[in-house]
Coordinates of C-alpha atoms in Angstrom, one line a residue:
X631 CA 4.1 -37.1 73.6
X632 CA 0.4 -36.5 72.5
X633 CA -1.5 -39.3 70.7
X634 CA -1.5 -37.1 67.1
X635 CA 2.8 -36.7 67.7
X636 CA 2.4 -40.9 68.6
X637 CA 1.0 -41.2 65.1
X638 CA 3.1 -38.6 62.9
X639 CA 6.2 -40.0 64.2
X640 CA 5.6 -43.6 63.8
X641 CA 4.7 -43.2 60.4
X642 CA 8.1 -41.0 59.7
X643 CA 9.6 -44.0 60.7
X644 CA 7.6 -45.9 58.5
X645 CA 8.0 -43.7 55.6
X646 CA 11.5 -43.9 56.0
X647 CA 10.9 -47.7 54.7
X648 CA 13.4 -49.1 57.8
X649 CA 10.1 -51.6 59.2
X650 CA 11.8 -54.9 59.7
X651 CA 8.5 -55.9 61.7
X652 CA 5.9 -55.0 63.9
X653 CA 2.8 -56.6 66.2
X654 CA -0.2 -54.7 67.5
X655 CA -1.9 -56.1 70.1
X656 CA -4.1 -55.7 73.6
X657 CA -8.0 -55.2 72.0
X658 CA -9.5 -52.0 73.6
X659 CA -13.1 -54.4 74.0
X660 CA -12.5 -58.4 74.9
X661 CA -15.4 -59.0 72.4
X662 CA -13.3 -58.0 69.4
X663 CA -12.5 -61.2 67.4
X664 CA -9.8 -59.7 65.8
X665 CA -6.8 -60.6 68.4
X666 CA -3.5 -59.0 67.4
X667 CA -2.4 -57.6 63.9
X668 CA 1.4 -58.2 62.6
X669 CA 3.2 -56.1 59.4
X670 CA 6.0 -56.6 57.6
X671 CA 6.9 -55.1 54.9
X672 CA 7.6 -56.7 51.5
X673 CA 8.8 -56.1 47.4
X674 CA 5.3 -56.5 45.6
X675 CA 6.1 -56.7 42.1
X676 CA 8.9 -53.7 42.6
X677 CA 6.5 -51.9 44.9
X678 CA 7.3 -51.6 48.4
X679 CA 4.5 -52.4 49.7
X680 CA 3.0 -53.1 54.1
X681 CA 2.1 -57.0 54.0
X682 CA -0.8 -57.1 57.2
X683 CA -1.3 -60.0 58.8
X684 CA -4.9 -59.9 60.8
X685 CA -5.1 -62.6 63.3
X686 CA -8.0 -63.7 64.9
X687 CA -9.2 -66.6 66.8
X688 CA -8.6 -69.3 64.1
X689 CA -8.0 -67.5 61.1
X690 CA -5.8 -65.2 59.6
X691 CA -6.3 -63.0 56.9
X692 CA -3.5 -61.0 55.2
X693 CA -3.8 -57.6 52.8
X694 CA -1.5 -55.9 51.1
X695 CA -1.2 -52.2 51.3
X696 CA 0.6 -49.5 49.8
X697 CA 2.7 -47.5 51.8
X698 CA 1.0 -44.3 50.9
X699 CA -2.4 -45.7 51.6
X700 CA -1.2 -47.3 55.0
X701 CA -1.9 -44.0 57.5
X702 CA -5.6 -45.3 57.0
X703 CA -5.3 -48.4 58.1
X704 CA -3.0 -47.4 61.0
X705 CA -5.9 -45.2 62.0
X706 CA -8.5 -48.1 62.3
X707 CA -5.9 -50.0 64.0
X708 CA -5.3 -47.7 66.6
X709 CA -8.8 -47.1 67.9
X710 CA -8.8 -51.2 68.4
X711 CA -5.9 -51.8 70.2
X712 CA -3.3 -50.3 72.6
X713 CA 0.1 -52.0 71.9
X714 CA 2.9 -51.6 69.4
X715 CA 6.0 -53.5 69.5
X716 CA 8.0 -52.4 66.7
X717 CA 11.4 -53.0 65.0
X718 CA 13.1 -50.9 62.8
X719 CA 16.7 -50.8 61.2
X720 CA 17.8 -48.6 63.6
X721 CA 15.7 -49.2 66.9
X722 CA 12.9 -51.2 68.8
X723 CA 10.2 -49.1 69.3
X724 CA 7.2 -50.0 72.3
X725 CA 3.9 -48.1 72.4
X726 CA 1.5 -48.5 74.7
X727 CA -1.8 -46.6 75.1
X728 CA -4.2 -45.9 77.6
X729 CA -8.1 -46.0 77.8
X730 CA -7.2 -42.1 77.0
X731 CA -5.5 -42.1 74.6
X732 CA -2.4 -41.2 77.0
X733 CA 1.1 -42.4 75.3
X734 CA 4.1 -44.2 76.3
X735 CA 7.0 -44.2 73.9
X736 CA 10.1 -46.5 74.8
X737 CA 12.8 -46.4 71.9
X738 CA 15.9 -48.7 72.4
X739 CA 18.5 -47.8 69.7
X740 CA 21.2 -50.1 68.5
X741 CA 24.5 -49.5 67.0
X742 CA 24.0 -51.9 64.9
X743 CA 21.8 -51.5 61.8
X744 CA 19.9 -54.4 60.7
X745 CA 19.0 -54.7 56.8
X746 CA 15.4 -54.9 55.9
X747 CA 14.0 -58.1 54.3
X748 CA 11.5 -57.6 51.8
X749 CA 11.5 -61.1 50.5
X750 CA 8.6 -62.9 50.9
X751 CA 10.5 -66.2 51.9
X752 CA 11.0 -66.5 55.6
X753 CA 13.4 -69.3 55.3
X754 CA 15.5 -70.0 52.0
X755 CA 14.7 -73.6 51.8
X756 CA 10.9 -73.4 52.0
X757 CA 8.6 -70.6 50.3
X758 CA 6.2 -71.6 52.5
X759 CA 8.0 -71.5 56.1
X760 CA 7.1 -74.2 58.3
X761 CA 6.8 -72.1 61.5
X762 CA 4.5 -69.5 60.1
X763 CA 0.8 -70.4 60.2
X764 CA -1.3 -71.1 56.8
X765 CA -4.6 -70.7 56.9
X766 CA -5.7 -73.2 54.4
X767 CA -2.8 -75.8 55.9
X768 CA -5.0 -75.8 59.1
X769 CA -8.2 -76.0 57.4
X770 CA -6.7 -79.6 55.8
X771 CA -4.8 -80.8 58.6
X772 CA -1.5 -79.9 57.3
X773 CA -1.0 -77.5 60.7
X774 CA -1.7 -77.0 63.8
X775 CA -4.2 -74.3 65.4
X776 CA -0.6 -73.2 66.3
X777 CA 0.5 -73.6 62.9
X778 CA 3.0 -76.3 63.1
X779 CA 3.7 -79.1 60.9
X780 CA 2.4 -82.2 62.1
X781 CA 5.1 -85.1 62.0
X782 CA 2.5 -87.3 60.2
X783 CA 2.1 -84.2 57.3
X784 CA 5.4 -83.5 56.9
X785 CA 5.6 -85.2 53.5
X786 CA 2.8 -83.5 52.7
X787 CA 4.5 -80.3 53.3
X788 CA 7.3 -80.9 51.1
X789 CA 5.6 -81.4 48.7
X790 CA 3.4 -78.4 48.6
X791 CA 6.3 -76.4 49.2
X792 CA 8.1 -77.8 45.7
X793 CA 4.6 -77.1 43.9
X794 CA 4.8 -73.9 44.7
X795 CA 8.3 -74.1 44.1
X796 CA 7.3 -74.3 40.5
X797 CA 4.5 -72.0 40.8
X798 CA 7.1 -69.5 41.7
X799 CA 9.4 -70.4 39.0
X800 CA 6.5 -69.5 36.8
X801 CA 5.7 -65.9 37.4
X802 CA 7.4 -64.5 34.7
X803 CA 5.1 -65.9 32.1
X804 CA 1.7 -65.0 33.3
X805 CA -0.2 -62.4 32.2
X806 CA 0.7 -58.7 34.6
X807 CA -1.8 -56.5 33.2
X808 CA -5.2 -58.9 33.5
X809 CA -6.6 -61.4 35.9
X810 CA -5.0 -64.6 35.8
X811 CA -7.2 -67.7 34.4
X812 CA -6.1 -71.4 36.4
X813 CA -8.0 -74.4 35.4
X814 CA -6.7 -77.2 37.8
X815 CA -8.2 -80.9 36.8
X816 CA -8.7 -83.6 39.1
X817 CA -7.8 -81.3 41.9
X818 CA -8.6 -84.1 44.4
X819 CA -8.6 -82.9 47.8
X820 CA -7.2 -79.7 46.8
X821 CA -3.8 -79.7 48.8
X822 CA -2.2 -77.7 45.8
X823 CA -5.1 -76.1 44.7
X824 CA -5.0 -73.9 47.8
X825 CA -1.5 -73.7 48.0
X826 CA -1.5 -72.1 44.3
X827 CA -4.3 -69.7 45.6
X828 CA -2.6 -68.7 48.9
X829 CA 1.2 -68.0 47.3
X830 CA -0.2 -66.3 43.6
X831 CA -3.6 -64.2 46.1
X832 CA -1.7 -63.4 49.6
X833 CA 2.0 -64.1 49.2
X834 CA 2.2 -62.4 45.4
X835 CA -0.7 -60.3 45.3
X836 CA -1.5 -61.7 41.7
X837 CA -5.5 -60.9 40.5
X838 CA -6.5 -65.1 39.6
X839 CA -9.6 -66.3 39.5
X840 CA -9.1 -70.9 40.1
X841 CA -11.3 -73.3 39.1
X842 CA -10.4 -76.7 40.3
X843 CA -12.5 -79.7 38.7
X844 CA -12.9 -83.4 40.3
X845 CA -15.4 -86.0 40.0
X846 CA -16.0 -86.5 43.6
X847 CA -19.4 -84.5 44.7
X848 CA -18.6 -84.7 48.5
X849 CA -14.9 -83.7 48.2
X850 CA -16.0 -80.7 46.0
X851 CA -18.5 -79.6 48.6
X852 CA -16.0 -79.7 51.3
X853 CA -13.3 -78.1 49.1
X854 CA -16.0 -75.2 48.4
X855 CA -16.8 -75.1 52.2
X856 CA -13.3 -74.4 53.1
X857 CA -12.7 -71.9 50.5
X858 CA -15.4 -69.5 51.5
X859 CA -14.2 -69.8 54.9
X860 CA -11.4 -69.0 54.3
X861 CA -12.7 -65.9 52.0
X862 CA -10.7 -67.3 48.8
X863 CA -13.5 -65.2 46.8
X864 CA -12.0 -65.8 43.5
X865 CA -11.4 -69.8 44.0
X866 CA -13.9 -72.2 43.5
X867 CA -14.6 -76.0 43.0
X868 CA -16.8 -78.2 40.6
X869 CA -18.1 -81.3 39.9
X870 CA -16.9 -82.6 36.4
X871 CA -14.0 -83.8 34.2
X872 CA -11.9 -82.9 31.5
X873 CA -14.2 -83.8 28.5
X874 CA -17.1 -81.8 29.9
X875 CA -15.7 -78.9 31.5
X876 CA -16.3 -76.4 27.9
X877 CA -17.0 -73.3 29.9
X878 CA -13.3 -71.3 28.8
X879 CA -12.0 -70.2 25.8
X880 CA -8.4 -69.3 26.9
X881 CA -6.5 -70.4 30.0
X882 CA -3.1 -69.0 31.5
X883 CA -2.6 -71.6 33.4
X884 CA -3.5 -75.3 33.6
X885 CA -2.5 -78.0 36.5
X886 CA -3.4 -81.7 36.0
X887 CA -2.2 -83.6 38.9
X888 CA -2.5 -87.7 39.1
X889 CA -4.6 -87.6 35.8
X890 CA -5.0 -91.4 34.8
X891 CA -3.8 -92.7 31.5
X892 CA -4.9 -90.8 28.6
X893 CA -6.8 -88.5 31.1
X894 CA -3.4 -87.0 31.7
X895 CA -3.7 -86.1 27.3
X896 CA -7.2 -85.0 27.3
X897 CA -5.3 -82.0 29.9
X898 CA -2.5 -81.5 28.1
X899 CA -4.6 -80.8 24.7
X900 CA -6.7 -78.6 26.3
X901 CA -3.8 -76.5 27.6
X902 CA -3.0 -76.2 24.2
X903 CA -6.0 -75.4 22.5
X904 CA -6.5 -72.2 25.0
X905 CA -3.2 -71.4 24.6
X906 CA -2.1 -71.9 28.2
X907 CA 1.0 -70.2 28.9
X908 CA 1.6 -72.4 31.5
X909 CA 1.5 -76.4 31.7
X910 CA 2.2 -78.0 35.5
X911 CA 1.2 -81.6 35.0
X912 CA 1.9 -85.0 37.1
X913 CA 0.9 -87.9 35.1
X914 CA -0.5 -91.3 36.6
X915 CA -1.1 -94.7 35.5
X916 CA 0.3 -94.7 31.6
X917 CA -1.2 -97.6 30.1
X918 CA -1.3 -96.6 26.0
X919 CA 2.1 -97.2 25.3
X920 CA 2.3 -100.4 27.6
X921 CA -0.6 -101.7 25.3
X922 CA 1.0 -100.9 21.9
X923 CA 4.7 -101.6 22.9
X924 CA 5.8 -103.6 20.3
X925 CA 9.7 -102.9 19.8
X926 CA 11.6 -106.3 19.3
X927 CA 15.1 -104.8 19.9
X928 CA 13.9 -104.3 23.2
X929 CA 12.3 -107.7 24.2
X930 CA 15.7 -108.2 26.6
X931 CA 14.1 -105.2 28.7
X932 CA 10.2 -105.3 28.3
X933 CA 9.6 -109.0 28.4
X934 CA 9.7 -108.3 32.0
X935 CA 5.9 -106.9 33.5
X936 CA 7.8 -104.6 36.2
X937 CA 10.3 -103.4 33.8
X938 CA 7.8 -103.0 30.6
X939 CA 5.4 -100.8 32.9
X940 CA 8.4 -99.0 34.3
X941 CA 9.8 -98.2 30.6
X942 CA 6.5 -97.3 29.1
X943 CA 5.4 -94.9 31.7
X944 CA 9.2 -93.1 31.0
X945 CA 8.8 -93.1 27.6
X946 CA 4.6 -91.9 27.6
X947 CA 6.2 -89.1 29.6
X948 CA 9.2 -88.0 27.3
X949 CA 6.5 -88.5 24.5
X950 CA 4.3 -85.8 25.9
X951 CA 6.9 -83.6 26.5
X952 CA 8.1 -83.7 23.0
X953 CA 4.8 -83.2 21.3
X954 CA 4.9 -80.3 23.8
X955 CA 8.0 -78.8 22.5
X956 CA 6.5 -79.5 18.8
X957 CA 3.8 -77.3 19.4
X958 CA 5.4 -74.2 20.5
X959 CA 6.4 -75.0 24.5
X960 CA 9.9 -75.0 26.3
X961 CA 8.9 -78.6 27.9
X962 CA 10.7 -80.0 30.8
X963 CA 10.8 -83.4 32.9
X964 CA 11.2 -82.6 36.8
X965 CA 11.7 -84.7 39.7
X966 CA 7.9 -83.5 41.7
X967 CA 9.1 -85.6 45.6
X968 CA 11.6 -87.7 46.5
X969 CA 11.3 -91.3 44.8
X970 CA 10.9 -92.7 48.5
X971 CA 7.5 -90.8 48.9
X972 CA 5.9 -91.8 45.9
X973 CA 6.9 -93.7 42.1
X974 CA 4.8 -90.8 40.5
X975 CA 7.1 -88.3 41.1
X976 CA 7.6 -86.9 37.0
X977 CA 6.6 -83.2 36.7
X978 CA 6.1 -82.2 32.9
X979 CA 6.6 -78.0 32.8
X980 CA 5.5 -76.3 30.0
X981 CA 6.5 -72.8 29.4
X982 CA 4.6 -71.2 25.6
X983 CA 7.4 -69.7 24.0
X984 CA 6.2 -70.1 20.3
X985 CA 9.3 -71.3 19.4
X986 CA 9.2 -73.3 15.7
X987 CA 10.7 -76.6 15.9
X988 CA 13.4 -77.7 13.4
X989 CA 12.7 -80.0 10.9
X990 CA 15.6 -82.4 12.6
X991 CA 13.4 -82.6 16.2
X992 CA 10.6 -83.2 14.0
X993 CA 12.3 -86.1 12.0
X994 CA 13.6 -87.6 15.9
X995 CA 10.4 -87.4 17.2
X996 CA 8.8 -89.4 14.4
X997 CA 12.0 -92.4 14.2
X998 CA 11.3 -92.4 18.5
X999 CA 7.6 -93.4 17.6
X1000 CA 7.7 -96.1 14.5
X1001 CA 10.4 -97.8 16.5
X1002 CA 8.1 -98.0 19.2
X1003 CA 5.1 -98.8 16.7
X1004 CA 3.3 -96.3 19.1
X1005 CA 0.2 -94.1 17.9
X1006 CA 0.1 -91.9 20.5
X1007 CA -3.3 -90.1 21.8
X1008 CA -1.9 -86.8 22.6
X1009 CA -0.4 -86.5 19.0
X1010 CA -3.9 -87.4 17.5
X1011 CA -5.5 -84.5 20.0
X1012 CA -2.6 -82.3 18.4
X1013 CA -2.5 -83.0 14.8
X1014 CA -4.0 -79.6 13.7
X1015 CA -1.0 -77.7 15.6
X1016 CA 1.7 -80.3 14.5
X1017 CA 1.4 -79.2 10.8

């Protein structure tokens, strides 16, 4: 077998669509950074489409091709490297190449035929596997160079992994035919922030552009730093909070994660007014409704600090989610981690559905507020859409 047969009949194969997976390896020149290249093949939006992993000394970078725009790409390939293991539904295929060009073709074909995963999950219970390695989790210390979870991150992990949980759960509402707007305030450290970016970008192949906003200077810089190493062209990081950040005029998305108090509002109304389409938000530190609680048929329960704090953070949050639903959003209250990891563990999802709520939700909503003689900031922010 010449090296143009090699080529046509490793892409029949491909063609076929029977890729299960396949690693190319052994750099022609030691000075090429670029150490070995894996694809698999995956269901982009109902296209099949060649996921390829490019590995190189610390990084990885991943693209997404088309399989009728893939021969290219094999071609570059092969005038870098000499190796091909691949597996197929059918058979194992080995390649190897000399300086030449000379080929060696080992096929090993099984009886049994093995079904073809196009799923992007690599094990059921996490969307992001935890012995595949993630970029951006090594870049913050959540990996490995290896890409393994260290035992002191595995919390950490979880969590990301239910985030994007969500994230996932909210594909079907964001916009398909435009690029995707995110707006995610007090981003922090930017543990989800990236994790959004990887799974929608690389894993989903969605067009975003993120903006994540935080008042720390030197953890903006370093979030900035990170992302342009990593080549997340469309993500980016600034200095700044909710009141002044007027540079949007519609949203698709909006996280708010660990927003104090009424911080957690200002978010929430801003979704609104750009008509997000969808609302991920983790409250922190509700302290309006502990400072206007005043509901005698409760004194048994709130004359106790622990149990007043503990009741008016619950309520705060069932508050916002109701205004939520008032305004035109299939609202939801989610458990975010386990209790054990953290007391701030209340996701509110927000799905715009337009939905027109009944006079009777209306008339519940306002009975839950007088008895708690509570003038809520979110519903002032709201008033013009709660008419």
């Amino acid at each position: 077998m010449d090296f143009e047969q090699m080529k046509t009949q490793l892409l029949e194969l491909l063609n076929n669509r029977t890729l299960i997976n396949a690693t190319i390896s052994q750099p022609r020149q030691k000075s090429n950074e670029l150490k070995r290249v894996k694809l698999k093949p995956i269901d982009l939006r109902g296209v099949y489409t060649i996921q390829i992993e490019y590995q190189y000394e610390r990084i990885l970078k991943h693209a997404n091709v088309a399989l009728e725009e893939f021969p290219t790409h094999l071609e570059a390939l092969l005038e870098q490297f000499r190796q091909i293991h691949a597996e197929f539904s059918t058979e194992k295929v080995h390649i190897q190449l000399s300086k030449k060009n000379k080929v060696l073709w080992k096929s090993d074909k099984t009886a049994e035929i093995k079904q073809v995963n196009l799923s992007h999950n690599r094990k059921k219970q996490y969307l992001l596997d935890d012995a595949t390695a993630y970029p951006f989790l090594i870049r913050l210390g959540v990996q490995t160079e290896d890409g393994k979870v260290k035992k002191q991150k595995y919390d950490k992990f979880k969590q990301i992994n239910r985030f994007v949980e969500f994230i996932d759960d909210s594909l079907e509402y964001l916009p398909k035919d435009r690029q995707i707007r995110i707006l995610d305030f007090g981003s922090g450290k930017s543990y989800l922030t990236f994790a959004l970016y990887h799974y929608l970008k690389v894993e989903k192949g969605f067009n975003i552009r993120v903006t994540g906003l935080d008042l720390k200077k030197e953890v903006i810089e370093e979030c900035n730093r990170i992302a342009q190493d990593l080549n997340y062209d469309d993500l980016e990081f600034l200095v700044g909070d909710i009141n002044d950040f007027n540079e949007e005029t519609a949203v698709d998305m909006v996280v708010t994660l660990h927003a104090c108090d009424v911080a957690t509002d200002m978010a929430l109304a801003r979704a609104v007014k750009w008509g997000a389409k969808v609302i991920l938000s983790v409250p922190c530190c509700q302290h309006e409704l502990n400072r206007q609680l005043q509901a005698p048929a409760l004194d048994v329960m709130v004359q106790h600090g622990l149990i007043r704090e503990r009741f008016a953070s619950l309520a705060t949050d069932a508050i916002r989610a109701e205004l939520l639903s008032l305004v035109g959003y299939d609202a939801q209250l989610l458990e975010f981690i386990d209790m054990e990891n953290t007391p701030k563990n209340i996701l509110i999802r927000a799905y715009f559905t337009g939905k027109k709520p009944s006079e009777e939700q209306r008339a519940k909503y306002n009975a839950f507020i007088q008895f708690l003689s509570a003038t809520p900031f979110l519903e002032n922010e709201l008033r013009d859409y709660l008419q």
